PDB file of C-alpha atoms in Angstrom:
ATOM      1  CA  VAL A   5      21.187  -1.343   1.444  1.00 96.00           C
ATOM      2  CA  GLN A   6      19.310  -4.606   1.169  1.00 97.00           C
ATOM      3  CA  LEU A   7      15.619  -5.136   0.720  1.00 98.00           C
ATOM      4  CA  GLN A   8      14.508  -8.737   0.744  1.00 97.00           C
ATOM      5  CA  ALA A   9      11.001  -9.512  -0.437  1.00 98.00           C
ATOM      6  CA  SER A  10       9.453 -12.850   0.445  1.00 98.00           C
ATOM      7  CA  GLY A  11       6.124 -14.550   0.881  1.00 98.00           C
ATOM      8  CA  GLY A  12       5.093 -15.066  -2.702  1.00 97.00           C
ATOM      9  CA  GLY A  13       3.721 -18.303  -4.021  1.00 97.00           C
ATOM     10  CA  LEU A  14       0.913 -20.018  -5.832  1.00 98.00           C
ATOM     11  CA  VAL A  15      -2.574 -19.360  -4.547  1.00 98.00           C
ATOM     12  CA  GLN A  16      -6.078 -19.917  -5.847  1.00 98.00           C
ATOM     13  CA  ALA A  17      -8.297 -17.023  -6.775  1.00 98.00           C
ATOM     14  CA  GLY A  18      -9.983 -15.652  -3.696  1.00 98.00           C
ATOM     15  CA  GLY A  19      -7.086 -16.634  -1.484  1.00 98.00           C
ATOM     16  CA  SER A  20      -4.660 -14.532   0.530  1.00 98.00           C
ATOM     17  CA  LEU A  21      -0.941 -13.966   0.835  1.00 97.00           C
ATOM     18  CA  ARG A  22       1.229 -11.895   3.117  1.00 98.00           C
ATOM     19  CA  LEU A  23       4.350 -10.484   1.552  1.00 98.00           C
ATOM     20  CA  SER A  24       7.277  -9.358   3.678  1.00 98.00           C
ATOM     21  CA  CYS A  25      10.041  -6.873   2.959  1.00 98.00           C
ATOM     22  CA  ALA A  26      13.009  -7.051   5.311  1.00 98.00           C
ATOM     23  CA  ALA A  27      15.290  -4.026   5.180  1.00 98.00           C
ATOM     24  CA  SER A  28      18.885  -3.570   6.254  1.00 97.00           C
ATOM     25  CA  GLY A  29      21.612  -1.024   5.720  1.00 97.00           C
ATOM     26  CA  LEU A  30      19.375   2.042   5.853  1.00 96.00           C
ATOM     27  CA  ALA A  31      17.819   4.274   8.495  1.00 96.00           C
ATOM     28  CA  PHE A  32      14.543   2.398   8.393  1.00 96.00           C
ATOM     29  CA  ASP A  33      12.583   4.962  10.410  1.00 96.00           C
ATOM     30  CA  ASN A  34      13.412   7.672   7.868  1.00 97.00           C
ATOM     31  CA  TYR A  35      12.184   5.889   4.771  1.00 98.00           C
ATOM     32  CA  ALA A  36       8.969   5.104   3.004  1.00 98.00           C
ATOM     33  CA  ILE A  37       8.678   1.528   1.793  1.00 98.00           C
ATOM     34  CA  GLY A  38       6.669   0.790  -1.309  1.00 98.00           C
ATOM     35  CA  TRP A  39       5.413  -2.320  -3.025  1.00 98.00           C
ATOM     36  CA  PHE A  40       5.453  -2.635  -6.773  1.00 98.00           C
ATOM     37  CA  ARG A  41       4.527  -5.393  -9.142  1.00 98.00           C
ATOM     38  CA  GLN A  42       5.257  -6.234 -12.732  1.00 98.00           C
ATOM     39  CA  ALA A  43       3.442  -8.781 -14.824  1.00 96.00           C
ATOM     40  CA  PRO A  44       4.908 -10.136 -18.069  1.00 92.00           C
ATOM     41  CA  GLY A  45       4.492  -7.612 -20.848  1.00 95.00           C
ATOM     42  CA  LYS A  46       3.140  -4.956 -18.522  1.00 96.00           C
ATOM     43  CA  GLU A  47       4.590  -1.854 -16.935  1.00 96.00           C
ATOM     44  CA  ARG A  48       5.725  -1.795 -13.346  1.00 97.00           C
ATOM     45  CA  GLU A  49       2.888  -0.738 -11.086  1.00 97.00           C
ATOM     46  CA  GLY A  50       3.241   0.865  -7.687  1.00 98.00           C
ATOM     47  CA  ILE A  51       0.510  -0.546  -5.486  1.00 98.00           C
ATOM     48  CA  SER A  52       1.175   0.406  -1.895  1.00 98.00           C
ATOM     49  CA  CYS A  53       3.392   2.491   0.345  1.00 98.00           C
ATOM     50  CA  ILE A  54       3.912   3.127   4.030  1.00 98.00           C
ATOM     51  CA  SER A  55       6.111   5.748   5.629  1.00 97.00           C
ATOM     52  CA  ASN A  56       8.053   4.690   8.671  1.00 96.00           C
ATOM     53  CA  TYR A  57       8.567   8.396   9.389  1.00 96.00           C
ATOM     54  CA  ASP A  58       5.080   9.882   9.412  1.00 95.00           C
ATOM     55  CA  ARG A  59       2.954   6.739   8.945  1.00 95.00           C
ATOM     56  CA  SER A  60       1.387   8.082   5.770  1.00 97.00           C
ATOM     57  CA  THR A  61       0.158   5.420   3.381  1.00 97.00           C
ATOM     58  CA  TYR A  62      -0.829   5.008  -0.230  1.00 97.00           C
ATOM     59  CA  SER A  63      -2.826   2.334  -1.980  1.00 97.00           C
ATOM     60  CA  ALA A  64      -3.470   2.031  -5.699  1.00 97.00           C
ATOM     61  CA  ASP A  65      -7.006   1.640  -6.972  1.00 97.00           C
ATOM     62  CA  SER A  66      -6.183  -1.837  -8.241  1.00 97.00           C
ATOM     63  CA  VAL A  67      -5.614  -3.198  -4.726  1.00 97.00           C
ATOM     64  CA  ARG A  68      -7.475  -0.764  -2.488  1.00 96.00           C
ATOM     65  CA  GLY A  69      -9.851  -2.589  -0.198  1.00 96.00           C
ATOM     66  CA  ARG A  70      -8.066  -5.896  -0.777  1.00 97.00           C
ATOM     67  CA  SER A  71      -4.693  -5.064   0.700  1.00 98.00           C
ATOM     68  CA  THR A  72      -3.269  -3.804   3.963  1.00 98.00           C
ATOM     69  CA  ILE A  73       0.248  -2.481   4.397  1.00 98.00           C
ATOM     70  CA  SER A  74       1.913  -2.418   7.791  1.00 98.00           C
ATOM     71  CA  SER A  75       5.354  -1.894   9.232  1.00 98.00           C
ATOM     72  CA  ASP A  76       7.188  -3.314  12.213  1.00 96.00           C
ATOM     73  CA  ASN A  77       9.977  -0.875  12.926  1.00 94.00           C
ATOM     74  CA  ALA A  78      11.551  -3.136  15.533  1.00 95.00           C
ATOM     75  CA  LYS A  79      11.874  -5.917  12.946  1.00 97.00           C
ATOM     76  CA  ARG A  80      12.636  -3.479  10.123  1.00 98.00           C
ATOM     77  CA  THR A  81      10.050  -5.275   8.069  1.00 98.00           C
ATOM     78  CA  VAL A  82       7.094  -4.093   6.021  1.00 98.00           C
ATOM     79  CA  TYR A  83       4.200  -6.413   5.297  1.00 98.00           C
ATOM     80  CA  LEU A  84       1.640  -6.399   2.522  1.00 98.00           C
ATOM     81  CA  GLN A  85      -1.414  -8.492   3.254  1.00 98.00           C
ATOM     82  CA  MET A  86      -3.341  -9.218   0.097  1.00 98.00           C
ATOM     83  CA  ASN A  87      -6.796 -10.762   0.171  1.00 98.00           C
ATOM     84  CA  SER A  88      -9.376 -11.766  -2.424  1.00 98.00           C
ATOM     85  CA  LEU A  89      -6.599 -12.394  -4.895  1.00 98.00           C
ATOM     86  CA  LYS A  90      -7.436 -12.428  -8.586  1.00 97.00           C
ATOM     87  CA  PRO A  91      -5.593 -13.963 -11.537  1.00 97.00           C
ATOM     88  CA  GLU A  92      -4.729 -10.438 -12.652  1.00 96.00           C
ATOM     89  CA  ASP A  93      -2.716 -10.025  -9.453  1.00 98.00           C
ATOM     90  CA  THR A  94      -0.207 -12.488 -10.879  1.00 98.00           C
ATOM     91  CA  ALA A  95       3.151 -10.707 -11.088  1.00 98.00           C
ATOM     92  CA  VAL A  96       6.589 -10.381  -9.584  1.00 98.00           C
ATOM     93  CA  TYR A  97       6.271  -8.225  -6.493  1.00 98.00           C
ATOM     94  CA  TYR A  98       9.095  -5.923  -5.440  1.00 98.00           C
ATOM     95  CA  CYS A  99       9.658  -3.705  -2.444  1.00 98.00           C
ATOM     96  CA  ALA A 100      11.568  -0.456  -2.620  1.00 98.00           C
ATOM     97  CA  ALA A 101      12.664   2.344  -0.308  1.00 98.00           C
ATOM     98  CA  ALA A 102      12.186   6.072  -0.791  1.00 97.00           C
ATOM     99  CA  GLY A 103      14.262   8.626   1.111  1.00 96.00           C
ATOM    100  CA  PHE A 104      11.444  11.182   0.837  1.00 95.00           C
ATOM    101  CA  PRO A 105       9.344   9.525   3.525  1.00 96.00           C
ATOM    102  CA  ASN A 106       5.863  10.701   2.649  1.00 96.00           C
ATOM    103  CA  CYS A 107       3.625   8.289   0.799  1.00 96.00           C
ATOM    104  CA  THR A 108       1.103  10.919  -0.204  1.00 95.00           C
ATOM    105  CA  VAL A 109       3.932  12.402  -2.264  1.00 93.00           C
ATOM    106  CA  VAL A 110       5.889   9.399  -3.535  1.00 93.00           C
ATOM    107  CA  GLN A 111       2.849   7.147  -3.910  1.00 94.00           C
ATOM    108  CA  GLY A 112       3.613   4.497  -6.522  1.00 92.00           C
ATOM    109  CA  THR A 113       5.997   6.576  -8.595  1.00 94.00           C
ATOM    110  CA  TYR A 114       8.959   4.281  -9.103  1.00 93.00           C
ATOM    111  CA  GLN A 115      11.367   7.133  -9.888  1.00 95.00           C
ATOM    112  CA  MET A 116      10.927   8.353  -6.307  1.00 95.00           C
ATOM    113  CA  TYR A 117      12.383   5.139  -4.865  1.00 97.00           C
ATOM    114  CA  GLU A 118      16.145   4.826  -4.618  1.00 97.00           C
ATOM    115  CA  HIS A 119      16.635   1.300  -3.364  1.00 98.00           C
ATOM    116  CA  TRP A 120      15.108  -1.871  -4.736  1.00 98.00           C
ATOM    117  CA  GLY A 121      14.995  -5.447  -3.654  1.00 95.00           C
ATOM    118  CA  GLN A 122      14.668  -8.680  -5.545  1.00 94.00           C
ATOM    119  CA  GLY A 123      11.171  -9.712  -6.376  1.00 95.00           C
ATOM    120  CA  THR A 124       8.949 -12.499  -5.176  1.00 98.00           C
ATOM    121  CA  GLN A 125       6.616 -14.255  -7.573  1.00 98.00           C
ATOM    122  CA  VAL A 126       2.902 -14.291  -6.891  1.00 98.00           C
ATOM    123  CA  THR A 127       0.792 -16.556  -9.073  1.00 98.00           C
ATOM    124  CA  VAL A 128      -2.971 -16.638  -8.724  1.00 98.00           C
ATOM    125  CA  SER A 129      -4.740 -19.506 -10.417  1.00 97.00           C
ATOM    126  CA  SER A 130      -8.336 -19.299 -11.555  1.00 94.00           C
TER     127      SER A 130
END
């Protein structure tokens, strides 16, 4: 299983980024894909999830209203559009796959996700 996160970079506060998570080696339609982030000295935070099985979604309070998660099953890719970025959004962003494909259940609980990709750095300057 491979999950490849990309799309990070340096952006000014108020700007936008679209992160991508390309998946291979798993039955994509039967998984939920989540986005997590971890800032230096802070705990890993689950921020968003989409199920490719039942289309359920989850969004953490910290990003709700500023982010949109979507999935292209044909491309086996999940996207996280983040708008109105703040310096506190600075972190390494990871995508992960959960075999229990319901985001109202797995939400941002990292123990529920079996497969993890490498991260992509997002830096928001003030």
